[in-house]
Amino acid sequence: MAIDSDLELMLRVRGGDAESFEVLLNRYRSPLVGFFVRMVRDRALAEDLAQDAFLRVYQARERYQPGARFTTWLYRIATNLALNALRDRKPSDSLSGGESNGRIGITELIADKRPTAEQELMLSDRERLVREAIEALPERQRAAVILQRYQEVDYRQIGTILGMSEGAVKSLLFRAHENLRVRLEPLLEGGQL
Amino acid sequence: MKTRQPCLKRDTLFAYANHMLQDHERERVEAHLESCETCKSIVAGYRNLGAVLAEWKPVEPSPSFDLRIRRRIESSAPSRTRISWAITGWARWAAVAAIVALIVVAGVELPHALRSAPPAAHLIEAAKSPAGTTGPASVTPAAPPAAVAASTDIATAPVESAGQEMDLYKNLKVLENYDMLENFGVLSELPQASEKSND
């Protein structure tokens, strides 16, 4: 049985075929959640944002025009959602920030979905260093690195997603990797950086 | 003696390591790398950086993810409402028309029925009295149920017994379901009258 392309599936979704949307959901559920987890760190928020992204795709199905690749459209929606979520975050919710007044309220306990100490222990030291290095990048650099390294999106697509030229994307990625190189120096062996 | 070429810029080496270069530029870099250990080491370092970044493993969605997205899609009001109205619009309009008609009829009939209804105390009194005193003999034989059913009759006909009272309620146009009428407390207290009316 031939595997339907994203484009074919999305055109069927536009025509009201719910099963095709299920196929797209199965295909991009894990990549999208992975993208958001890496972008916002907070797993529960990441799942909410992934759901928002799928919901927007579904709600916009009637207006879908098969011009760009489906993944470009999907990740453009996802990136906008992630960047907005990061900007909407209060200072007390920042990744490195602690509680502003030293107390943790019940609301904060419920809302604080950052990895627990136990979850942190499950990560290897190396993996934690990588995560922290990427999280320390400016938002657009982080988005570009995640799209390139983990979502396997090509440079032209990244340009469309972030609204910049292919050359600008390459330059952005270079600066991001220079930052990563400095932070991850202890992990780098073989090769001079 | 061949002079050593200066090292390439780091962004060029990064672009080479990440397959960003066009063919002719890639060939130029490769030619340089053959004789420059420093640049070769930098390229190896960028590739190693890529391998280190890959150590951040992906996270799988929670098992409830699909269920939640389906619920959200089902409850996404704007698009769903449009679709459901498009598909079942005629049925919805029919239902709206029926409700409007019911409200209009209720507005016309119910006030009349309520005006003609005696106080509850009077009904209870009538129910407690012996059957002979307020029984069929006192009911006007010339008042058939059909006549009672007309709204004008309900409003104007004198209520002479509990049995007649029950007939009034039973024949209301709006509330045709007698079971529904039994929900009114005042009627549930009239078992005898109810029996008479069924005669």
XYZ file of C-alpha atoms in Angstrom:
392
model
C 0.000 0.000 0.000
C 1.408 3.342 -1.011
C 2.123 5.858 1.695
C 0.143 8.985 1.117
C 2.085 12.215 1.006
C 1.364 14.916 3.535
C -0.012 17.032 0.723
C -2.482 14.380 -0.387
C -3.580 13.799 3.172
C -4.037 17.489 3.854
C -6.093 17.926 0.704
C -8.332 15.113 1.890
C -8.594 16.729 5.306
C -9.633 19.911 3.537
C -12.369 17.884 1.880
C -13.635 16.718 5.273
C -11.828 13.375 5.606
C -11.221 12.911 9.324
C -9.228 9.704 8.845
C -6.571 11.537 6.876
C -6.196 13.949 9.745
C -5.635 10.954 12.027
C -2.842 9.789 9.733
C -1.194 13.208 9.915
C -1.639 13.207 13.660
C 0.074 9.820 13.932
C 2.849 10.945 11.640
C 3.683 14.223 13.375
C 2.561 13.710 16.962
C 5.983 12.683 18.279
C 8.064 15.120 16.200
C 5.862 18.024 17.190
C 5.815 17.206 20.892
C 9.587 16.723 20.715
C 9.968 20.108 19.059
C 7.937 21.867 21.733
C 9.640 20.045 24.614
C 12.980 21.263 23.330
C 11.682 24.749 22.721
C 9.885 25.384 26.011
C 11.313 22.614 28.238
C 8.044 22.287 30.126
C 6.605 18.965 29.015
C 2.975 19.621 29.872
C 3.099 23.014 28.173
C 4.799 21.354 25.211
C 1.914 18.908 24.830
C -0.618 21.712 25.104
C 1.204 23.661 22.428
C 1.424 20.608 20.176
C -2.310 20.220 20.548
C -2.797 23.895 19.749
C -0.748 23.399 16.595
C -2.807 20.399 15.449
C -5.995 22.209 16.318
C -4.955 25.194 14.210
C -4.101 22.928 11.317
C -7.527 21.340 11.586
C -9.360 24.629 11.915
C -7.500 26.093 8.944
C -8.022 23.016 6.756
C -10.574 24.701 4.511
C -8.141 27.503 3.741
C -5.163 25.198 3.151
C -3.389 25.925 -0.118
C -0.882 23.322 -1.291
C 1.851 25.844 -2.079
C 4.531 25.074 0.485
C 5.364 21.736 2.018
C 3.055 20.611 4.761
C 5.911 20.410 7.267
C 6.873 24.007 6.521
C 3.339 25.109 7.318
C 3.137 22.880 10.391
C 6.445 24.037 11.838
C 5.696 27.649 11.071
C 2.560 27.358 13.176
C 4.509 25.444 15.830
C 7.401 27.899 15.925
C 5.085 30.875 16.284
C 3.270 29.152 19.128
C 6.535 28.268 20.855
C 8.027 31.751 20.514
C 4.809 33.334 21.779
C 4.746 30.949 24.732
C 8.335 31.822 25.606
C 7.612 35.526 25.401
C 4.451 35.199 27.459
C 6.327 33.467 30.222
C 6.592 35.495 33.366
C 10.077 36.075 34.761
C 9.315 33.719 37.646
C 8.564 30.975 35.118
C 11.836 31.370 33.332
C 13.985 28.316 32.940
C 16.721 29.545 35.191
C 14.619 31.677 37.482
C 13.545 30.655 40.944
C 10.530 31.704 42.949
C 10.327 35.438 43.188
C 9.299 35.552 46.828
C 10.835 32.313 48.025
C 7.448 30.610 48.489
C 5.756 28.127 46.254
C 1.984 28.384 46.134
C -0.350 25.542 45.244
C -1.036 27.108 41.869
C 2.638 27.248 41.158
C 3.094 23.673 42.273
C 0.409 22.540 39.872
C 1.588 24.777 37.093
C 5.263 23.973 37.549
C 5.708 21.210 35.042
C 9.432 21.491 34.712
C 11.304 18.214 35.040
C 11.381 16.936 38.588
C 14.610 16.076 40.380
C 13.936 12.422 39.611
C 13.473 13.161 35.949
C 16.627 15.208 35.981
C 18.568 12.268 37.396
C 17.388 10.113 34.533
C 19.121 12.382 32.104
C 22.771 11.752 31.654
C 25.099 14.548 32.573
C 26.022 14.942 28.944
C 22.432 15.133 27.834
C 21.683 17.710 30.501
C 24.609 19.835 29.366
C 23.384 19.715 25.782
C 19.869 20.659 26.838
C 21.075 23.542 28.951
C 23.333 24.784 26.181
C 20.452 24.871 23.683
C 18.088 26.413 26.198
C 20.592 29.183 26.782
C 20.471 30.216 23.131
C 18.451 33.252 22.041
C 14.956 32.195 20.922
C 15.478 32.329 17.169
C 18.834 30.622 17.337
C 17.270 27.932 19.474
C 14.401 27.477 17.037
C 16.787 27.260 14.093
C 19.035 24.701 15.803
C 16.118 22.548 16.908
C 14.554 22.629 13.462
C 17.845 21.743 11.814
C 19.248 19.200 14.254
C 16.179 17.447 15.632
C 13.371 18.028 13.154
C 15.554 17.591 10.071
C 14.086 20.612 8.360
C 16.225 21.964 5.516
C 17.617 25.488 5.423
C 15.139 26.810 2.907
C 12.251 25.552 4.998
C 13.770 27.046 8.135
C 13.964 30.351 6.278
C 10.270 30.183 5.415
C 9.385 29.169 8.946
C 11.379 31.962 10.575
C 10.663 34.504 7.863
C 14.224 35.026 6.690
C 16.426 34.262 3.703
C 18.368 31.037 3.351
C 21.603 32.985 3.759
C 20.345 34.582 6.929
C 19.404 31.148 8.267
C 22.931 29.846 7.639
C 24.375 32.859 9.403
C 21.957 32.388 12.316
C 22.894 28.739 12.601
C 26.588 29.568 12.522
C 26.227 32.017 15.415
C 24.145 29.490 17.337
C 26.762 26.787 16.895
C 29.522 29.147 17.971
C 27.584 29.687 21.195
C 27.059 25.967 21.586
C 30.718 25.267 20.903
C 31.755 27.456 23.815
C 29.237 25.934 26.220
C 29.839 22.350 25.205
C 33.590 22.492 24.978
C 34.058 19.947 27.803
C 32.120 17.389 25.785
C 33.965 17.854 22.548
C 36.736 15.469 21.734
C 38.750 15.096 18.612
C 38.820 18.154 16.513
C 39.779 21.616 17.446
C 37.012 24.102 17.988
C 58.693 26.419 -2.134
C 54.904 26.440 -1.855
C 53.625 29.044 0.577
C 51.023 27.963 3.109
C 47.560 29.285 2.345
C 45.843 31.235 5.127
C 43.142 29.371 7.051
C 39.553 29.640 5.867
C 36.949 31.572 7.804
C 35.120 29.659 10.483
C 31.690 30.284 8.953
C 32.909 28.728 5.716
C 34.197 25.692 7.574
C 30.924 25.455 9.492
C 28.958 25.650 6.250
C 31.165 22.937 4.769
C 30.730 20.670 7.792
C 26.965 21.094 7.579
C 26.633 20.586 3.810
C 25.545 24.139 3.131
C 27.959 24.932 0.308
C 27.489 24.883 -3.426
C 29.594 22.411 -5.396
C 32.322 24.810 -6.532
C 32.799 26.245 -3.054
C 32.824 22.823 -1.468
C 35.602 21.751 -3.864
C 37.646 24.804 -2.942
C 37.347 23.989 0.776
C 38.251 20.354 0.221
C 41.355 21.364 -1.691
C 42.371 23.600 1.207
C 41.728 20.939 3.835
C 44.161 18.575 2.129
C 46.988 20.788 3.201
C 45.647 22.498 6.348
C 45.458 20.461 9.519
C 44.117 23.408 11.491
C 41.043 23.846 9.282
C 40.591 20.089 9.068
C 40.497 19.922 12.848
C 37.933 22.720 13.015
C 35.674 20.883 10.556
C 36.014 17.722 12.644
C 35.121 19.747 15.721
C 31.889 21.031 14.110
C 30.935 17.509 13.111
C 31.658 16.300 16.610
C 29.466 19.077 17.956
C 26.631 17.717 15.804
C 27.112 14.268 17.317
C 27.067 15.696 20.844
C 23.849 17.601 20.139
C 22.250 14.327 19.022
C 22.647 13.019 22.559
C 19.570 14.989 23.610
C 17.011 12.256 23.178
C 13.457 12.958 22.052
C 10.504 12.786 24.415
C 7.438 10.782 23.481
C 3.937 12.230 23.895
C 1.841 11.047 26.804
C -0.667 8.238 26.098
C -3.599 10.610 26.531
C -2.401 12.963 23.833
C -4.661 11.653 21.070
C -7.720 11.550 23.286
C -7.210 15.145 24.344
C -6.681 16.427 20.838
C -9.829 14.659 19.647
C -11.811 16.239 22.459
C -10.413 19.643 21.649
C -11.258 19.236 17.999
C -14.780 18.140 18.854
C -15.242 21.122 21.106
C -13.633 23.611 18.748
C -16.821 25.589 18.377
C -16.326 27.771 15.292
C -15.524 25.166 12.684
C -17.599 22.395 14.192
C -20.648 24.593 14.444
C -20.284 25.580 10.828
C -20.096 21.979 9.719
C -22.937 20.711 11.852
C -25.160 23.570 10.794
C -24.366 22.870 7.193
C -25.135 19.177 7.513
C -28.182 19.237 9.743
C -29.366 22.767 9.240
C -32.875 21.776 8.165
C -33.375 19.652 11.268
C -32.200 22.432 13.531
C -34.496 24.954 11.895
C -37.401 22.531 12.264
C -36.619 22.170 15.956
C -36.414 25.940 16.397
C -39.753 26.367 14.603
C -41.353 23.737 16.833
C -40.080 25.439 19.988
C -41.340 28.825 18.823
C -44.745 27.324 18.004
C -44.878 25.684 21.425
C -44.077 28.947 23.165
C -46.759 30.803 21.192
C -49.419 28.191 21.896
C -48.443 28.066 25.549
C -48.690 31.824 25.748
C -52.242 31.727 24.397
C -53.608 28.673 26.162
C -51.998 28.536 29.571
C -53.315 31.849 30.952
C -56.854 30.802 29.998
C -56.484 27.460 31.702
C -55.063 29.001 34.826
C -57.869 31.560 35.025
C -60.468 28.813 34.851
C -58.766 26.620 37.440
C -60.256 26.803 40.951
C -58.059 27.189 43.997
C -56.312 24.047 45.149
C -58.286 23.981 48.388
C -61.478 23.794 46.376
C -60.147 20.836 44.395
C -59.141 18.969 47.513
C -62.530 19.625 49.027
C -64.232 18.255 45.964
C -62.044 15.168 45.938
C -62.842 14.358 49.547
C -66.609 14.624 49.113
C -68.622 11.440 48.366
C -68.820 10.435 44.763
C -72.563 10.893 44.633
C -72.537 14.545 45.507
C -70.119 15.693 42.866
C -70.240 12.668 40.632
C -71.308 12.215 37.094
C -74.864 13.318 37.896
C -73.681 16.823 38.568
C -71.554 16.975 35.454
C -73.365 18.408 32.525
C -73.756 15.576 30.045
C -73.779 18.063 27.224
C -70.152 18.988 27.857
C -68.194 16.401 25.884
C -64.389 16.327 25.985
C -64.184 17.728 22.491
C -65.950 20.857 23.570
C -63.710 21.181 26.600
C -60.659 20.892 24.404
C -61.359 24.154 22.642
C -59.479 26.968 24.289
C -62.472 29.243 24.352
C -64.461 26.555 26.105
C -61.796 26.048 28.668
C -61.799 29.715 29.429
C -65.534 30.145 29.672
C -67.048 26.822 30.746
C -67.966 26.649 34.426
C -66.084 24.033 36.393
C -68.588 22.132 38.382
C -66.577 19.173 39.665
C -63.107 17.764 40.161
C -63.800 15.401 37.262
C -64.407 18.330 34.982
C -61.304 19.960 36.328
C -59.292 16.927 35.318
C -60.839 16.990 31.883
C -59.702 20.551 31.489
C -56.154 19.668 32.258
C -56.206 16.536 30.154
C -57.465 18.340 27.133
C -55.150 21.280 27.190
C -53.694 21.659 23.730
C -50.282 22.638 24.895
C -49.673 19.986 27.492
C -51.156 16.979 25.822
C -49.119 14.512 27.776
C -51.147 13.581 30.804
C -48.153 12.066 32.538
C -46.556 15.466 32.478
C -49.636 16.995 34.080
C -49.357 14.523 36.918
C -46.165 16.271 37.900
C -48.246 19.094 39.255
C -48.719 18.452 42.953
C -52.248 19.642 43.047
C -53.348 16.930 40.641
C -51.484 14.141 42.345
C -53.634 14.823 45.371
C -56.781 13.977 43.443
C -56.848 10.227 42.924
C -60.635 10.026 43.037
C -61.116 12.814 40.605
C -58.609 11.199 38.303
C -60.499 7.931 38.423
C -63.760 9.701 37.679
C -62.329 11.470 34.735
C -61.244 8.175 33.288
C -64.739 6.810 33.445
